PDB file of C-alpha atoms and ligand atoms in Angstrom:
ATOM      1  CA  GLY A   1      -9.395-233.355  11.261  1.00 84.00           C
ATOM      2  CA  GLN A   2      -5.947-234.464  10.110  1.00 90.00           C
ATOM      3  CA  ASN A   3      -6.612-235.159   6.427  1.00 89.00           C
ATOM      4  CA  PHE A   4      -5.120-231.887   5.271  1.00 87.00           C
ATOM      5  CA  ALA A   5      -2.141-232.323   7.594  1.00 92.00           C
ATOM      6  CA  ARG A   6      -1.477-235.841   6.232  1.00 93.00           C
ATOM      7  CA  ALA A   7      -1.740-234.731   2.623  1.00 93.00           C
ATOM      8  CA  PHE A   8       0.659-231.843   3.147  1.00 92.00           C
ATOM      9  CA  GLU A   9       2.726-233.418   5.935  1.00 93.00           C
ATOM     10  CA  VAL A  10       2.060-230.614   8.391  1.00 94.00           C
ATOM     11  CA  THR A  11       3.384-231.862  11.718  1.00 95.00           C
ATOM     12  CA  PHE A  12       4.177-230.521  15.161  1.00 95.00           C
ATOM     13  CA  GLN A  13       6.554-231.631  17.878  1.00 95.00           C
ATOM     14  CA  THR A  14       4.816-233.162  20.857  1.00 94.00           C
ATOM     15  CA  ALA A  15       5.767-232.658  24.510  1.00 94.00           C
ATOM     16  CA  ASP A  16       7.700-235.954  24.542  1.00 93.00           C
ATOM     17  CA  GLY A  17       9.652-235.060  21.416  1.00 93.00           C
ATOM     18  CA  GLY A  18       7.637-237.039  18.872  1.00 94.00           C
ATOM     19  CA  LEU A  19       5.973-235.757  15.703  1.00 94.00           C
ATOM     20  CA  GLU A  20       2.245-235.696  15.099  1.00 94.00           C
ATOM     21  CA  PHE A  21       0.038-234.389  12.334  1.00 95.00           C
ATOM     22  CA  VAL A  22      -1.691-231.157  13.280  1.00 95.00           C
ATOM     23  CA  TRP A  23      -5.447-231.025  13.714  1.00 91.00           C
ATOM     24  CA  ASN A  24      -7.134-228.249  11.848  1.00 84.00           C
ATOM     25  CA  THR A  25     -10.605-226.856  11.459  1.00 78.00           C
ATOM     26  CA  SER A  26     -12.356-226.341   8.174  1.00 71.00           C
ATOM     27  CA  TRP A  27     -13.702-222.823   8.201  1.00 67.00           C
ATOM     28  CA  GLY A  28     -12.843-222.251   4.559  1.00 65.00           C
ATOM     29  CA  VAL A  29     -11.627-218.703   5.116  1.00 72.00           C
ATOM     30  CA  SER A  30     -10.514-218.366   1.535  1.00 78.00           C
ATOM     31  CA  THR A  31     -11.929-217.433  -1.840  1.00 82.00           C
ATOM     32  CA  ARG A  32     -15.373-218.600  -0.745  1.00 82.00           C
ATOM     33  CA  LEU A  33     -15.486-216.076   2.072  1.00 85.00           C
ATOM     34  CA  VAL A  34     -14.191-213.323  -0.203  1.00 86.00           C
ATOM     35  CA  GLY A  35     -16.906-214.260  -2.698  1.00 88.00           C
ATOM     36  CA  GLY A  36     -19.486-214.011   0.074  1.00 89.00           C
ATOM     37  CA  LEU A  37     -18.181-210.571   0.995  1.00 90.00           C
ATOM     38  CA  ILE A  38     -18.413-209.354  -2.593  1.00 91.00           C
ATOM     39  CA  MET A  39     -21.889-210.777  -3.137  1.00 90.00           C
ATOM     40  CA  THR A  40     -23.164-209.396   0.165  1.00 93.00           C
ATOM     41  CA  HIS A  41     -21.740-205.891  -0.039  1.00 93.00           C
ATOM     42  CA  SER A  42     -21.595-204.621  -3.579  1.00 92.00           C
ATOM     43  CA  ASP A  43     -23.457-202.434  -6.003  1.00 93.00           C
ATOM     44  CA  ASP A  44     -23.233-201.641  -9.704  1.00 93.00           C
ATOM     45  CA  ASN A  45     -20.066-199.597  -9.095  1.00 93.00           C
ATOM     46  CA  GLY A  46     -18.183-202.518  -7.549  1.00 95.00           C
ATOM     47  CA  LEU A  47     -17.290-203.706  -4.079  1.00 95.00           C
ATOM     48  CA  ILE A  48     -18.364-201.987  -0.876  1.00 97.00           C
ATOM     49  CA  CYS A  49     -15.878-203.172   1.720  1.00 97.00           C
ATOM     50  CA  PRO A  50     -17.045-202.938   5.350  1.00 97.00           C
ATOM     51  CA  PRO A  51     -14.746-200.469   7.143  1.00 98.00           C
ATOM     52  CA  ARG A  52     -13.450-203.037   9.627  1.00 96.00           C
ATOM     53  CA  LEU A  53     -12.206-205.246   6.795  1.00 94.00           C
ATOM     54  CA  ALA A  54     -11.005-202.606   4.369  1.00 96.00           C
ATOM     55  CA  GLN A  55      -7.317-202.504   3.500  1.00 96.00           C
ATOM     56  CA  TYR A  56      -7.761-198.746   3.119  1.00 98.00           C
ATOM     57  CA  GLN A  57     -10.632-197.253   5.077  1.00 98.00           C
ATOM     58  CA  VAL A  58     -10.039-193.808   3.648  1.00 98.00           C
ATOM     59  CA  VAL A  59      -8.438-192.688   0.413  1.00 98.00           C
ATOM     60  CA  ILE A  60      -7.382-189.066   0.043  1.00 98.00           C
ATOM     61  CA  VAL A  61      -7.409-187.517  -3.427  1.00 98.00           C
ATOM     62  CA  PRO A  62      -5.627-184.175  -3.757  1.00 98.00           C
ATOM     63  CA  ILE A  63      -7.328-181.795  -6.208  1.00 97.00           C
ATOM     64  CA  TYR A  64      -5.213-179.266  -8.137  1.00 96.00           C
ATOM     65  CA  LYS A  65      -4.764-177.504 -11.452  1.00 93.00           C
ATOM     66  CA  THR A  66      -1.235-176.090 -11.453  1.00 92.00           C
ATOM     67  CA  ASP A  67       2.080-177.592 -10.339  1.00 91.00           C
ATOM     68  CA  ASP A  68       2.256-175.129  -7.438  1.00 92.00           C
ATOM     69  CA  GLU A  69      -1.193-176.170  -6.310  1.00 94.00           C
ATOM     70  CA  ARG A  70      -0.219-179.783  -6.665  1.00 95.00           C
ATOM     71  CA  ALA A  71       2.690-179.471  -4.236  1.00 95.00           C
ATOM     72  CA  THR A  72       0.500-177.714  -1.657  1.00 96.00           C
ATOM     73  CA  MET A  73      -2.421-180.122  -1.982  1.00 97.00           C
ATOM     74  CA  VAL A  74      -0.291-183.261  -1.877  1.00 97.00           C
ATOM     75  CA  ASP A  75       1.408-181.836   1.195  1.00 96.00           C
ATOM     76  CA  ALA A  76      -1.971-181.149   2.830  1.00 97.00           C
ATOM     77  CA  ALA A  77      -3.089-184.661   1.920  1.00 98.00           C
ATOM     78  CA  GLN A  78       0.042-186.204   3.450  1.00 98.00           C
ATOM     79  CA  ARG A  79      -0.392-184.230   6.659  1.00 97.00           C
ATOM     80  CA  THR A  80      -3.998-185.354   6.879  1.00 98.00           C
ATOM     81  CA  ARG A  81      -2.873-188.914   6.270  1.00 98.00           C
ATOM     82  CA  ALA A  82      -0.386-188.700   9.147  1.00 98.00           C
ATOM     83  CA  THR A  83      -3.103-187.413  11.487  1.00 97.00           C
ATOM     84  CA  LEU A  84      -5.504-190.191  10.535  1.00 98.00           C
ATOM     85  CA  LEU A  85      -2.794-192.879  10.696  1.00 98.00           C
ATOM     86  CA  ALA A  86      -1.953-191.745  14.221  1.00 98.00           C
ATOM     87  CA  ALA A  87      -5.600-192.343  15.130  1.00 98.00           C
ATOM     88  CA  GLY A  88      -5.357-195.918  13.818  1.00 98.00           C
ATOM     89  CA  ILE A  89      -7.192-195.293  10.539  1.00 98.00           C
ATOM     90  CA  ARG A  90      -5.928-197.136   7.448  1.00 98.00           C
ATOM     91  CA  VAL A  91      -5.491-194.388   4.896  1.00 98.00           C
ATOM     92  CA  HIS A  92      -3.933-193.960   1.468  1.00 98.00           C
ATOM     93  CA  VAL A  93      -3.072-190.831  -0.506  1.00 98.00           C
ATOM     94  CA  ASP A  94      -3.603-191.188  -4.243  1.00 98.00           C
ATOM     95  CA  ALA A  95      -1.103-188.635  -5.538  1.00 97.00           C
ATOM     96  CA  ARG A  96      -0.630-190.292  -8.919  1.00 96.00           C
ATOM     97  CA  GLU A  97       0.042-187.791 -11.672  1.00 93.00           C
ATOM     98  CA  GLY A  98      -1.647-187.803 -15.046  1.00 92.00           C
ATOM     99  CA  ILE A  99      -4.874-189.351 -13.759  1.00 95.00           C
ATOM    100  CA  LYS A 100      -7.950-187.152 -13.386  1.00 95.00           C
ATOM    101  CA  PRO A 101      -9.652-187.055  -9.963  1.00 97.00           C
ATOM    102  CA  GLY A 102     -12.809-188.582 -11.445  1.00 97.00           C
ATOM    103  CA  ALA A 103     -10.849-191.590 -12.685  1.00 98.00           C
ATOM    104  CA  LYS A 104      -9.323-192.031  -9.227  1.00 98.00           C
ATOM    105  CA  TYR A 105     -12.757-191.828  -7.589  1.00 97.00           C
ATOM    106  CA  TYR A 106     -14.060-194.473  -9.958  1.00 97.00           C
ATOM    107  CA  GLU A 107     -11.142-196.804  -9.294  1.00 97.00           C
ATOM    108  CA  TRP A 108     -11.309-196.589  -5.485  1.00 98.00           C
ATOM    109  CA  GLU A 109     -15.077-196.954  -5.546  1.00 97.00           C
ATOM    110  CA  GLY A 110     -14.723-200.162  -7.526  1.00 96.00           C
ATOM    111  CA  ARG A 111     -12.221-201.418  -4.981  1.00 96.00           C
ATOM    112  CA  GLY A 112     -14.679-200.744  -2.192  1.00 97.00           C
ATOM    113  CA  VAL A 113     -12.831-198.127  -0.114  1.00 98.00           C
ATOM    114  CA  PRO A 114     -15.476-196.930   2.380  1.00 98.00           C
ATOM    115  CA  PHE A 115     -14.553-193.225   2.486  1.00 98.00           C
ATOM    116  CA  ARG A 116     -12.916-190.706   0.193  1.00 98.00           C
ATOM    117  CA  LEU A 117     -11.571-187.319   1.165  1.00 98.00           C
ATOM    118  CA  GLU A 118     -10.990-184.730  -1.533  1.00 98.00           C
ATOM    119  CA  ILE A 119      -8.619-181.928  -0.645  1.00 98.00           C
ATOM    120  CA  GLY A 120      -8.432-178.936  -2.984  1.00 97.00           C
ATOM    121  CA  PRO A 121      -7.401-175.264  -2.672  1.00 96.00           C
ATOM    122  CA  ARG A 122     -10.831-174.145  -1.471  1.00 95.00           C
ATOM    123  CA  ASP A 123     -10.938-176.895   1.157  1.00 96.00           C
ATOM    124  CA  VAL A 124      -7.486-176.019   2.465  1.00 95.00           C
ATOM    125  CA  ALA A 125      -8.472-172.334   2.679  1.00 96.00           C
ATOM    126  CA  ALA A 126     -11.628-173.256   4.581  1.00 97.00           C
ATOM    127  CA  GLY A 127      -9.927-175.804   6.855  1.00 97.00           C
ATOM    128  CA  THR A 128     -12.142-178.589   5.550  1.00 97.00           C
ATOM    129  CA  ALA A 129     -12.075-181.657   3.304  1.00 98.00           C
ATOM    130  CA  MET A 130     -14.823-183.038   1.107  1.00 98.00           C
ATOM    131  CA  LEU A 131     -16.108-186.369   2.407  1.00 98.00           C
ATOM    132  CA  ALA A 132     -17.730-188.966   0.133  1.00 98.00           C
ATOM    133  CA  ARG A 133     -19.158-192.261   1.367  1.00 98.00           C
ATOM    134  CA  ARG A 134     -18.986-195.463  -0.670  1.00 97.00           C
ATOM    135  CA  THR A 135     -22.548-196.245   0.402  1.00 96.00           C
ATOM    136  CA  GLY A 136     -23.822-193.133  -1.365  1.00 92.00           C
ATOM    137  CA  GLY A 137     -25.418-189.881  -0.340  1.00 90.00           C
ATOM    138  CA  LYS A 138     -24.234-186.349  -0.944  1.00 94.00           C
ATOM    139  CA  LYS A 139     -20.606-185.358  -0.541  1.00 96.00           C
ATOM    140  CA  GLU A 140     -20.148-182.907   2.288  1.00 97.00           C
ATOM    141  CA  PRO A 141     -17.412-180.668   3.661  1.00 97.00           C
ATOM    142  CA  VAL A 142     -16.065-181.800   7.040  1.00 98.00           C
ATOM    143  CA  PRO A 143     -13.781-179.755   9.310  1.00 98.00           C
ATOM    144  CA  MET A 144     -10.127-180.768   9.516  1.00 97.00           C
ATOM    145  CA  ASP A 145     -10.394-180.203  13.256  1.00 96.00           C
ATOM    146  CA  GLY A 146     -11.580-183.442  14.787  1.00 97.00           C
ATOM    147  CA  LEU A 147     -11.441-185.236  11.420  1.00 98.00           C
ATOM    148  CA  ALA A 148     -10.138-188.532  12.828  1.00 98.00           C
ATOM    149  CA  GLU A 149     -12.879-188.713  15.475  1.00 98.00           C
ATOM    150  CA  ARG A 150     -15.474-187.865  12.863  1.00 98.00           C
ATOM    151  CA  LEU A 151     -14.229-190.609  10.527  1.00 98.00           C
ATOM    152  CA  ILE A 152     -14.143-193.205  13.297  1.00 98.00           C
ATOM    153  CA  ALA A 153     -17.774-192.378  14.087  1.00 98.00           C
ATOM    154  CA  GLU A 154     -18.631-192.519  10.369  1.00 98.00           C
ATOM    155  CA  MET A 155     -16.938-195.919  10.051  1.00 98.00           C
ATOM    156  CA  ASN A 156     -18.858-197.346  12.989  1.00 98.00           C
ATOM    157  CA  ARG A 157     -22.088-196.074  11.496  1.00 97.00           C
ATOM    158  CA  MET A 158     -21.332-197.536   8.056  1.00 98.00           C
ATOM    159  CA  GLN A 159     -20.309-200.872   9.560  1.00 98.00           C
ATOM    160  CA  ILE A 160     -23.657-201.163  11.359  1.00 98.00           C
ATOM    161  CA  GLU A 161     -25.583-199.945   8.317  1.00 97.00           C
ATOM    162  CA  LEU A 162     -23.985-202.565   6.043  1.00 97.00           C
ATOM    163  CA  LEU A 163     -24.693-205.341   8.533  1.00 96.00           C
ATOM    164  CA  GLU A 164     -28.304-204.251   8.973  1.00 97.00           C
ATOM    165  CA  ASN A 165     -28.827-203.984   5.214  1.00 95.00           C
ATOM    166  CA  ALA A 166     -27.335-207.437   4.656  1.00 95.00           C
ATOM    167  CA  ARG A 167     -29.533-208.957   7.360  1.00 94.00           C
ATOM    168  CA  ALA A 168     -32.611-207.248   5.941  1.00 96.00           C
ATOM    169  CA  ARG A 169     -31.808-208.550   2.450  1.00 94.00           C
ATOM    170  CA  ARG A 170     -31.317-212.074   3.797  1.00 93.00           C
ATOM    171  CA  GLU A 171     -34.605-211.944   5.689  1.00 94.00           C
ATOM    172  CA  ALA A 172     -36.408-210.559   2.635  1.00 95.00           C
ATOM    173  CA  ALA A 173     -35.256-213.679   0.760  1.00 94.00           C
ATOM    174  CA  SER A 174     -36.172-216.042   3.620  1.00 96.00           C
ATOM    175  CA  ILE A 175     -39.327-217.695   4.862  1.00 96.00           C
ATOM    176  CA  ARG A 176     -39.116-218.827   8.470  1.00 95.00           C
ATOM    177  CA  GLY A 177     -41.426-221.496   9.803  1.00 94.00           C
ATOM    178  CA  ALA A 178     -42.233-222.403   6.204  1.00 95.00           C
ATOM    179  CA  THR A 179     -44.794-225.010   5.175  1.00 95.00           C
ATOM    180  CA  LYS A 180     -44.332-227.755   2.592  1.00 96.00           C
ATOM    181  CA  ALA A 181     -46.456-225.775   0.144  1.00 96.00           C
ATOM    182  CA  GLN A 182     -44.297-222.687   0.644  1.00 96.00           C
ATOM    183  CA  LEU A 183     -41.124-224.698   0.056  1.00 96.00           C
ATOM    184  CA  ILE A 184     -42.480-226.076  -3.214  1.00 96.00           C
ATOM    185  CA  GLN A 185     -43.855-222.724  -4.354  1.00 95.00           C
ATOM    186  CA  GLN A 186     -40.694-220.809  -3.475  1.00 95.00           C
ATOM    187  CA  MET A 187     -38.400-223.257  -5.278  1.00 95.00           C
ATOM    188  CA  GLU A 188     -40.598-223.102  -8.378  1.00 95.00           C
ATOM    189  CA  GLY A 189     -40.509-219.318  -8.181  1.00 92.00           C
ATOM    190  CA  THR A 190     -37.828-216.916  -7.041  1.00 90.00           C
ATOM    191  CA  GLY A 191     -35.898-219.317  -4.807  1.00 90.00           C
ATOM    192  CA  GLY A 192     -34.549-218.078  -1.512  1.00 94.00           C
ATOM    193  CA  PHE A 193     -34.003-219.574   1.925  1.00 96.00           C
ATOM    194  CA  ILE A 194     -36.617-221.780   3.520  1.00 97.00           C
ATOM    195  CA  TYR A 195     -36.356-222.269   7.278  1.00 97.00           C
ATOM    196  CA  GLY A 196     -38.292-225.229   8.582  1.00 96.00           C
ATOM    197  CA  GLY A 197     -38.245-228.213  10.891  1.00 97.00           C
ATOM    198  CA  PHE A 198     -36.451-231.366   9.716  1.00 97.00           C
ATOM    199  CA  CYS A 199     -37.075-234.940  10.859  1.00 97.00           C
ATOM    200  CA  GLY A 200     -33.496-236.036  10.167  1.00 96.00           C
ATOM    201  CA  GLU A 201     -34.561-238.865   7.823  1.00 97.00           C
ATOM    202  CA  ARG A 202     -32.476-239.418   4.688  1.00 96.00           C
ATOM    203  CA  ALA A 203     -35.513-240.573   2.736  1.00 97.00           C
ATOM    204  CA  CYS A 204     -37.355-237.363   3.564  1.00 97.00           C
ATOM    205  CA  GLU A 205     -34.359-235.243   2.587  1.00 96.00           C
ATOM    206  CA  ALA A 206     -34.013-237.169  -0.694  1.00 97.00           C
ATOM    207  CA  GLU A 207     -37.693-236.684  -1.508  1.00 97.00           C
ATOM    208  CA  ILE A 208     -37.429-232.942  -0.923  1.00 97.00           C
ATOM    209  CA  LYS A 209     -34.445-232.747  -3.243  1.00 97.00           C
ATOM    210  CA  GLU A 210     -36.190-234.792  -5.908  1.00 97.00           C
ATOM    211  CA  GLN A 211     -39.375-232.755  -5.841  1.00 96.00           C
ATOM    212  CA  THR A 212     -38.005-229.245  -5.282  1.00 96.00           C
ATOM    213  CA  LYS A 213     -34.265-229.419  -6.177  1.00 95.00           C
ATOM    214  CA  ALA A 214     -33.657-227.790  -2.782  1.00 96.00           C
ATOM    215  CA  THR A 215     -31.082-229.230  -0.399  1.00 96.00           C
ATOM    216  CA  ILE A 216     -30.218-228.432   3.180  1.00 96.00           C
ATOM    217  CA  ARG A 217     -27.705-225.599   3.132  1.00 94.00           C
ATOM    218  CA  VAL A 218     -27.110-225.491   6.868  1.00 93.00           C
ATOM    219  CA  LEU A 219     -28.480-226.552  10.232  1.00 95.00           C
ATOM    220  CA  PRO A 220     -28.117-223.165  11.891  1.00 94.00           C
ATOM    221  CA  ASP A 221     -26.451-222.744  15.263  1.00 93.00           C
ATOM    222  CA  PRO A 222     -28.809-221.497  17.986  1.00 91.00           C
ATOM    223  CA  GLU A 223     -27.892-217.841  17.435  1.00 91.00           C
ATOM    224  CA  PHE A 224     -29.009-218.095  13.794  1.00 90.00           C
ATOM    225  CA  CYS A 225     -32.164-220.135  14.444  1.00 93.00           C
ATOM    226  CA  SER A 226     -35.646-218.674  14.157  1.00 94.00           C
ATOM    227  CA  PRO A 227     -37.205-217.280  17.342  1.00 92.00           C
ATOM    228  CA  ASN A 228     -39.767-220.093  17.224  1.00 89.00           C
ATOM    229  CA  VAL A 229     -37.965-223.246  16.145  1.00 89.00           C
ATOM    230  CA  PRO A 230     -40.510-225.537  14.437  1.00 92.00           C
ATOM    231  CA  ALA A 231     -41.448-228.718  16.298  1.00 95.00           C
ATOM    232  CA  ARG A 232     -42.324-230.783  13.221  1.00 96.00           C
ATOM    233  CA  CYS A 233     -40.679-231.595   9.894  1.00 97.00           C
ATOM    234  CA  LEU A 234     -42.031-229.231   7.256  1.00 97.00           C
ATOM    235  CA  TRP A 235     -42.173-232.060   4.701  1.00 97.00           C
ATOM    236  CA  CYS A 236     -43.378-235.209   6.493  1.00 97.00           C
ATOM    237  CA  ASP A 237     -44.776-233.722   9.718  1.00 96.00           C
ATOM    238  CA  MET A 238     -42.735-236.099  11.904  1.00 97.00           C
ATOM    239  CA  PRO A 239     -41.123-234.564  15.012  1.00 97.00           C
ATOM    240  CA  SER A 240     -38.298-232.213  14.046  1.00 97.00           C
ATOM    241  CA  ILE A 241     -34.767-232.820  15.297  1.00 96.00           C
ATOM    242  CA  ALA A 242     -33.364-229.516  14.049  1.00 96.00           C
ATOM    243  CA  GLU A 243     -34.286-226.398  12.184  1.00 97.00           C
ATOM    244  CA  ALA A 244     -32.857-226.573   8.664  1.00 97.00           C
ATOM    245  CA  VAL A 245     -32.362-224.041   5.900  1.00 97.00           C
ATOM    246  CA  TRP A 246     -33.274-225.288   2.432  1.00 97.00           C
ATOM    247  CA  ALA A 247     -32.265-223.603  -0.778  1.00 96.00           C
ATOM    248  CA  LYS A 248     -31.164-224.453  -4.285  1.00 93.00           C
ATOM    249  CA  ALA A 249     -27.421-224.642  -4.808  1.00 86.00           C
ATOM    250  CA  TYR A 250     -26.205-222.868  -7.925  1.00 76.00           C
TER     251      TYR A 250
HETATM  252 ZN1   ZN B 301     -39.292-235.242   7.265  1.00 74.93          ZN
END
């Protein structure tokens, strides 16, 4: 609508030279979306940022003991960075002095960087780097040859894995085609998302809220609807006008 535009006097010049308030959508791409990202993709070590969204998709940590080693390893890290950048990968070298590698790992893990490459003297000698994934699993040496292609494939895999895990978690917390009894039981118990038919009546919606504390969170678009959209309201058994998702708001 134009409410926001009126409040903040955001106007545009029309074809005939006049001024009009802009029309804008309300997608709320702001802190709420960031909160959703954090709650969807995180673990006890912090954020796990999906590769496509990550500011840095890869962080490179040079490993060294002496000053001589440091110069060589930072140089190797910078060359690797240039190669990956050229392949369109967002990459950062953490060459900060006076911070132990473990502390750097911990920090970048908390910030959700999907991949970490460790480059030390043994790796350089072997023409490899040590690859660690933010989603877990064992670190493994990967060849410098073809590293960018390998990382792009790894990123695609992680992106899909995170999406599939998030969908599985959502479904595990959802009951589709739920009955009235299931809605009541679920709201008294662990909560979650209840998909069911809705008659569209305010009185029915109010009664559900009063008895279960659940409210309609969304009337899903077709692509998010259940395969078998219920024909009747889960509460009053009147014909359903839409599938609705009920849950408690916190
Ligand atoms: Zn109803």
